[in-house]
């Protein structure tokens, strides 16, 4: 089914996708002419496939559950923010805060993302085929961030338990983020993630792993002058 | 919030539609700034005279025309809504003097050999209609839609700000050290009309351009201007873009073989010709991007 944003209001398009008639078998949708609109495909809860043809604005596929959304273009701030499950695949670049606070599911970005990718992520897997901007995985709590390109300044600042894998260069690590050993368990996990994103040209051994040194977890009296 | 837009043409074939392109961009940024709007257009004219963009602010045009002709030699005076474009050989110091003595209500919005600036309070779609922006032609232009935060909704509080010949700036963000910087600049002879932070940034740039080029000026701005910002600064030959190093304020650039467009959000440029084939990217924080300068 085709939903053309030149002919339909955004609310109508999102309403159609959010309140699917379950008796119908049509679970494949194409959204045309997004022209940078915000919140396209936000709040989907059903297992359906949506392809958006063009560039979209902020919070695309935010709060997603179960749906598989593909964007044939670039996305603005907060793609897949707070998503719970399903997949969001961006074929272009993503702006800042991609996958912010997301609890689950998979976000794949074929291009680059700008700053704060995966900020406060809580269980999502984010796979970026290009590079990520500064302060990515800031206060990230759980899940995996895979970066095939480079990472900007202050990667993983104030990190909790997210695993970060970067293939290229890291400009600098944030507070409490350290490089960690890539053991068998992590190699296997990363291989699975790369397979999910259909990445064949890189292997897990090409990546370095970063995580929390867990020094900021508890109040430390020796650091009192720094607070 | 605020929305900022800019367009620079690489070839002359789109010059006639510059106004229309910019107008669409401003209207699409209405959601980011419904309080006031303004734009600066640079025209490819071989001008020896100065062009002064003046806001009449309630002063009758015919009265103004009669009185100003008594004070200075006017080459032409063209009315556009509540603004006029005054062409004359007179230098800015003379015009400022005449305005401050004889026409206290009339404000100088900008001046130069190429630039024309129009700005007013109200909804951006009303503002662009009022000044008939669709009909403008030019080589490049920048614009702003304002959601007022730190100073009043007035014409003087609207962007673009211009404090030097053919210079202007639009800003999305807020500066935290503008009072200190204003005091320093005033000591050096700068004059400010409002309490607005962006006017201070415009003054800073004009002051610095006396000794440096635009690129170096903006680079030094990274150290001297404290706060959040995405700036677009226009000069006679082109424009430049700068984001602060935290880069909370958005910006996206679309570049084709015919033009470079910049806006706060992609939706501002969705109507531009061949934009879907454009190279689209976000300017990196703390890096000066410039075209035509």
PDB file of N, CA, C and O in Angstrom, chain A residues 35-38 54-56 58 74-77 93-96 114-116 134 171, chain B residues 1 32 243 245-250 264-267 270 275-276 280-282 284-285:
ATOM      1  N   UNK A  35       9.730  14.647   2.434  1.00  0.00           N
ATOM      2  CA  UNK A  35      10.203  16.042   2.385  1.00  0.00           C
ATOM      3  C   UNK A  35      10.641  16.599   3.742  1.00  0.00           C
ATOM      4  O   UNK A  35      10.305  17.721   4.112  1.00  0.00           O
ATOM      5  N   UNK A  36      11.319  15.786   4.504  1.00  0.00           N
ATOM      6  CA  UNK A  36      11.882  16.257   5.775  1.00  0.00           C
ATOM      7  C   UNK A  36      10.890  16.353   6.912  1.00  0.00           C
ATOM      8  O   UNK A  36      11.183  16.969   7.938  1.00  0.00           O
ATOM      9  N   UNK A  37       9.713  15.748   6.766  1.00  0.00           N
ATOM     10  CA  UNK A  37       8.707  15.815   7.852  1.00  0.00           C
ATOM     11  C   UNK A  37       9.214  15.123   9.106  1.00  0.00           C
ATOM     12  O   UNK A  37       9.971  14.156   9.044  1.00  0.00           O
ATOM     13  N   UNK A  38       8.741  15.612  10.234  1.00  0.00           N
ATOM     14  CA  UNK A  38       9.134  15.032  11.515  1.00  0.00           C
ATOM     15  C   UNK A  38       8.202  13.889  11.905  1.00  0.00           C
ATOM     16  O   UNK A  38       7.051  13.843  11.477  1.00  0.00           O
ATOM     17  N   UNK A  54      12.812   8.844   0.561  1.00  0.00           N
ATOM     18  CA  UNK A  54      13.208  10.256   0.639  1.00  0.00           C
ATOM     19  C   UNK A  54      13.770  10.592   2.001  1.00  0.00           C
ATOM     20  O   UNK A  54      13.836   9.741   2.896  1.00  0.00           O
ATOM     21  N   UNK A  55      14.157  11.871   2.156  1.00  0.00           N
ATOM     22  CA  UNK A  55      14.755  12.321   3.416  1.00  0.00           C
ATOM     23  C   UNK A  55      13.670  12.667   4.427  1.00  0.00           C
ATOM     24  O   UNK A  55      12.659  13.259   4.069  1.00  0.00           O
ATOM     25  N   UNK A  56      13.896  12.321   5.683  1.00  0.00           N
ATOM     26  CA  UNK A  56      12.914  12.629   6.720  1.00  0.00           C
ATOM     27  C   UNK A  56      13.534  13.499   7.817  1.00  0.00           C
ATOM     28  O   UNK A  56      14.746  13.639   7.916  1.00  0.00           O
ATOM     29  N   UNK A  58      12.932  14.883  12.112  1.00  0.00           N
ATOM     30  CA  UNK A  58      13.264  14.409  13.457  1.00  0.00           C
ATOM     31  C   UNK A  58      12.428  13.189  13.873  1.00  0.00           C
ATOM     32  O   UNK A  58      11.304  13.015  13.445  1.00  0.00           O
ATOM     33  N   UNK A  74      18.207  10.366   4.073  1.00  0.00           N
ATOM     34  CA  UNK A  74      18.814  10.760   5.351  1.00  0.00           C
ATOM     35  C   UNK A  74      17.734  10.957   6.405  1.00  0.00           C
ATOM     36  O   UNK A  74      16.578  11.199   6.071  1.00  0.00           O
ATOM     37  N   UNK A  75      18.147  10.901   7.651  1.00  0.00           N
ATOM     38  CA  UNK A  75      17.193  11.181   8.736  1.00  0.00           C
ATOM     39  C   UNK A  75      17.735  12.290   9.645  1.00  0.00           C
ATOM     40  O   UNK A  75      18.942  12.461   9.769  1.00  0.00           O
ATOM     41  N   UNK A  76      16.814  12.999  10.284  1.00  0.00           N
ATOM     42  CA  UNK A  76      17.202  14.080  11.197  1.00  0.00           C
ATOM     43  C   UNK A  76      17.493  13.556  12.593  1.00  0.00           C
ATOM     44  O   UNK A  76      17.746  12.364  12.805  1.00  0.00           O
ATOM     45  N   UNK A  77      17.420  14.449  13.553  1.00  0.00           N
ATOM     46  CA  UNK A  77      17.706  14.130  14.958  1.00  0.00           C
ATOM     47  C   UNK A  77      16.823  12.987  15.482  1.00  0.00           C
ATOM     48  O   UNK A  77      15.642  12.915  15.161  1.00  0.00           O
ATOM     49  N   UNK A  93      22.549   9.122   5.734  1.00  0.00           N
ATOM     50  CA  UNK A  93      23.179   9.535   6.993  1.00  0.00           C
ATOM     51  C   UNK A  93      22.115   9.837   8.036  1.00  0.00           C
ATOM     52  O   UNK A  93      20.977  10.129   7.707  1.00  0.00           O
ATOM     53  N   UNK A  94      22.535   9.813   9.300  1.00  0.00           N
ATOM     54  CA  UNK A  94      21.621  10.191  10.382  1.00  0.00           C
ATOM     55  C   UNK A  94      22.200  11.384  11.121  1.00  0.00           C
ATOM     56  O   UNK A  94      23.415  11.510  11.251  1.00  0.00           O
ATOM     57  N   UNK A  95      21.325  12.247  11.615  1.00  0.00           N
ATOM     58  CA  UNK A  95      21.769  13.407  12.384  1.00  0.00           C
ATOM     59  C   UNK A  95      22.078  12.969  13.819  1.00  0.00           C
ATOM     60  O   UNK A  95      22.281  11.790  14.093  1.00  0.00           O
ATOM     61  N   UNK A  96      22.022  13.938  14.750  1.00  0.00           N
ATOM     62  CA  UNK A  96      22.442  13.622  16.107  1.00  0.00           C
ATOM     63  C   UNK A  96      21.425  12.755  16.868  1.00  0.00           C
ATOM     64  O   UNK A  96      20.280  12.623  16.464  1.00  0.00           O
ATOM     65  N   UNK A 114      25.830  11.879  13.161  1.00  0.00           N
ATOM     66  CA  UNK A 114      26.564  12.973  13.807  1.00  0.00           C
ATOM     67  C   UNK A 114      26.614  12.726  15.314  1.00  0.00           C
ATOM     68  O   UNK A 114      26.553  11.583  15.755  1.00  0.00           O
ATOM     69  N   UNK A 115      26.687  13.788  16.099  1.00  0.00           N
ATOM     70  CA  UNK A 115      27.014  13.629  17.515  1.00  0.00           C
ATOM     71  C   UNK A 115      25.987  12.825  18.320  1.00  0.00           C
ATOM     72  O   UNK A 115      24.836  12.673  17.910  1.00  0.00           O
ATOM     73  N   UNK A 116      26.438  12.348  19.470  1.00  0.00           N
ATOM     74  CA  UNK A 116      25.575  11.723  20.482  1.00  0.00           C
ATOM     75  C   UNK A 116      24.786  10.506  19.970  1.00  0.00           C
ATOM     76  O   UNK A 116      23.647  10.298  20.380  1.00  0.00           O
ATOM     77  N   UNK A 134      30.840  13.298  17.869  1.00  0.00           N
ATOM     78  CA  UNK A 134      31.332  13.370  19.249  1.00  0.00           C
ATOM     79  C   UNK A 134      30.281  12.954  20.276  1.00  0.00           C
ATOM     80  O   UNK A 134      29.091  12.994  20.013  1.00  0.00           O
ATOM     81  N   UNK A 171      38.776   9.445  18.204  1.00  0.00           N
ATOM     82  CA  UNK A 171      39.486  10.709  18.439  1.00  0.00           C
ATOM     83  C   UNK A 171      39.855  10.860  19.920  1.00  0.00           C
ATOM     84  O   UNK A 171      40.953  11.218  20.255  1.00  0.00           O
TER      85      UNK A 171
ATOM     86  N   UNK B   1      14.554  28.497  20.059  1.00  0.00           N
ATOM     87  CA  UNK B   1      14.674  27.622  18.890  1.00  0.00           C
ATOM     88  C   UNK B   1      15.230  28.405  17.680  1.00  0.00           C
ATOM     89  O   UNK B   1      16.413  28.460  17.503  1.00  0.00           O
ATOM     90  N   UNK B  32       9.839  26.802  13.593  1.00  0.00           N
ATOM     91  CA  UNK B  32      10.961  27.058  14.505  1.00  0.00           C
ATOM     92  C   UNK B  32      10.998  28.502  14.993  1.00  0.00           C
ATOM     93  O   UNK B  32      11.716  28.810  15.940  1.00  0.00           O
ATOM     94  N   UNK B 243      29.336  26.270  13.478  1.00  0.00           N
ATOM     95  CA  UNK B 243      28.609  25.742  14.642  1.00  0.00           C
ATOM     96  C   UNK B 243      29.564  25.676  15.821  1.00  0.00           C
ATOM     97  O   UNK B 243      30.753  25.404  15.643  1.00  0.00           O
ATOM     98  N   UNK B 245      31.259  24.097  19.307  1.00  0.00           N
ATOM     99  CA  UNK B 245      31.847  22.763  19.386  1.00  0.00           C
ATOM    100  C   UNK B 245      30.949  21.725  20.046  1.00  0.00           C
ATOM    101  O   UNK B 245      31.175  20.526  19.904  1.00  0.00           O
ATOM    102  N   UNK B 246      29.947  22.165  20.771  1.00  0.00           N
ATOM    103  CA  UNK B 246      28.989  21.205  21.338  1.00  0.00           C
ATOM    104  C   UNK B 246      27.974  20.793  20.265  1.00  0.00           C
ATOM    105  O   UNK B 246      27.513  19.661  20.233  1.00  0.00           O
ATOM    106  N   UNK B 247      27.651  21.732  19.396  1.00  0.00           N
ATOM    107  CA  UNK B 247      26.778  21.470  18.239  1.00  0.00           C
ATOM    108  C   UNK B 247      25.392  20.965  18.626  1.00  0.00           C
ATOM    109  O   UNK B 247      24.913  19.973  18.098  1.00  0.00           O
ATOM    110  N   UNK B 248      24.757  21.624  19.591  1.00  0.00           N
ATOM    111  CA  UNK B 248      23.365  21.295  19.911  1.00  0.00           C
ATOM    112  C   UNK B 248      22.424  21.888  18.879  1.00  0.00           C
ATOM    113  O   UNK B 248      21.333  21.386  18.654  1.00  0.00           O
ATOM    114  N   UNK B 249      22.826  23.008  18.305  1.00  0.00           N
ATOM    115  CA  UNK B 249      21.944  23.683  17.353  1.00  0.00           C
ATOM    116  C   UNK B 249      22.142  23.084  15.968  1.00  0.00           C
ATOM    117  O   UNK B 249      23.272  22.951  15.507  1.00  0.00           O
ATOM    118  N   UNK B 250      21.051  22.717  15.337  1.00  0.00           N
ATOM    119  CA  UNK B 250      21.171  21.931  14.110  1.00  0.00           C
ATOM    120  C   UNK B 250      21.583  22.741  12.882  1.00  0.00           C
ATOM    121  O   UNK B 250      21.449  23.959  12.872  1.00  0.00           O
ATOM    122  N   UNK B 264      18.319  25.040   9.123  1.00  0.00           N
ATOM    123  CA  UNK B 264      18.266  24.351  10.412  1.00  0.00           C
ATOM    124  C   UNK B 264      17.763  22.917  10.237  1.00  0.00           C
ATOM    125  O   UNK B 264      18.173  22.017  10.946  1.00  0.00           O
ATOM    126  N   UNK B 265      16.835  22.741   9.313  1.00  0.00           N
ATOM    127  CA  UNK B 265      16.266  21.408   9.096  1.00  0.00           C
ATOM    128  C   UNK B 265      16.145  21.160   7.596  1.00  0.00           C
ATOM    129  O   UNK B 265      15.937  22.100   6.832  1.00  0.00           O
ATOM    130  N   UNK B 266      16.177  19.882   7.230  1.00  0.00           N
ATOM    131  CA  UNK B 266      16.079  19.555   5.809  1.00  0.00           C
ATOM    132  C   UNK B 266      14.759  20.022   5.197  1.00  0.00           C
ATOM    133  O   UNK B 266      14.697  20.409   4.030  1.00  0.00           O
ATOM    134  N   UNK B 267      13.691  20.021   5.991  1.00  0.00           N
ATOM    135  CA  UNK B 267      12.394  20.365   5.392  1.00  0.00           C
ATOM    136  C   UNK B 267      12.368  21.778   4.813  1.00  0.00           C
ATOM    137  O   UNK B 267      11.552  22.068   3.944  1.00  0.00           O
ATOM    138  N   UNK B 270      13.331  21.215   1.122  1.00  0.00           N
ATOM    139  CA  UNK B 270      12.702  20.125   0.371  1.00  0.00           C
ATOM    140  C   UNK B 270      12.149  20.592  -0.977  1.00  0.00           C
ATOM    141  O   UNK B 270      11.996  19.786  -1.897  1.00  0.00           O
ATOM    142  N   UNK B 275      17.024  18.845  -5.209  1.00  0.00           N
ATOM    143  CA  UNK B 275      17.625  18.690  -3.878  1.00  0.00           C
ATOM    144  C   UNK B 275      17.832  17.213  -3.525  1.00  0.00           C
ATOM    145  O   UNK B 275      18.738  16.869  -2.771  1.00  0.00           O
ATOM    146  N   UNK B 276      17.022  16.358  -4.110  1.00  0.00           N
ATOM    147  CA  UNK B 276      17.182  14.936  -3.796  1.00  0.00           C
ATOM    148  C   UNK B 276      18.438  14.329  -4.426  1.00  0.00           C
ATOM    149  O   UNK B 276      18.880  13.263  -4.036  1.00  0.00           O
ATOM    150  N   UNK B 280      24.162  15.953   0.627  1.00  0.00           N
ATOM    151  CA  UNK B 280      23.579  16.489   1.852  1.00  0.00           C
ATOM    152  C   UNK B 280      24.431  16.069   3.044  1.00  0.00           C
ATOM    153  O   UNK B 280      24.726  14.883   3.207  1.00  0.00           O
ATOM    154  N   UNK B 281      24.845  17.039   3.852  1.00  0.00           N
ATOM    155  CA  UNK B 281      25.684  16.713   5.012  1.00  0.00           C
ATOM    156  C   UNK B 281      25.484  17.738   6.113  1.00  0.00           C
ATOM    157  O   UNK B 281      24.962  18.823   5.877  1.00  0.00           O
ATOM    158  N   UNK B 282      25.902  17.356   7.307  1.00  0.00           N
ATOM    159  CA  UNK B 282      25.837  18.292   8.430  1.00  0.00           C
ATOM    160  C   UNK B 282      27.207  18.923   8.629  1.00  0.00           C
ATOM    161  O   UNK B 282      28.202  18.202   8.671  1.00  0.00           O
ATOM    162  N   UNK B 284      30.394  20.043  10.411  1.00  0.00           N
ATOM    163  CA  UNK B 284      30.973  19.533  11.662  1.00  0.00           C
ATOM    164  C   UNK B 284      31.136  20.655  12.681  1.00  0.00           C
ATOM    165  O   UNK B 284      31.366  21.803  12.299  1.00  0.00           O
ATOM    166  N   UNK B 285      31.033  20.321  13.959  1.00  0.00           N
ATOM    167  CA  UNK B 285      31.178  21.349  14.987  1.00  0.00           C
ATOM    168  C   UNK B 285      32.561  21.991  14.970  1.00  0.00           C
ATOM    169  O   UNK B 285      33.570  21.298  14.762  1.00  0.00           O
TER     170      UNK B 285
END
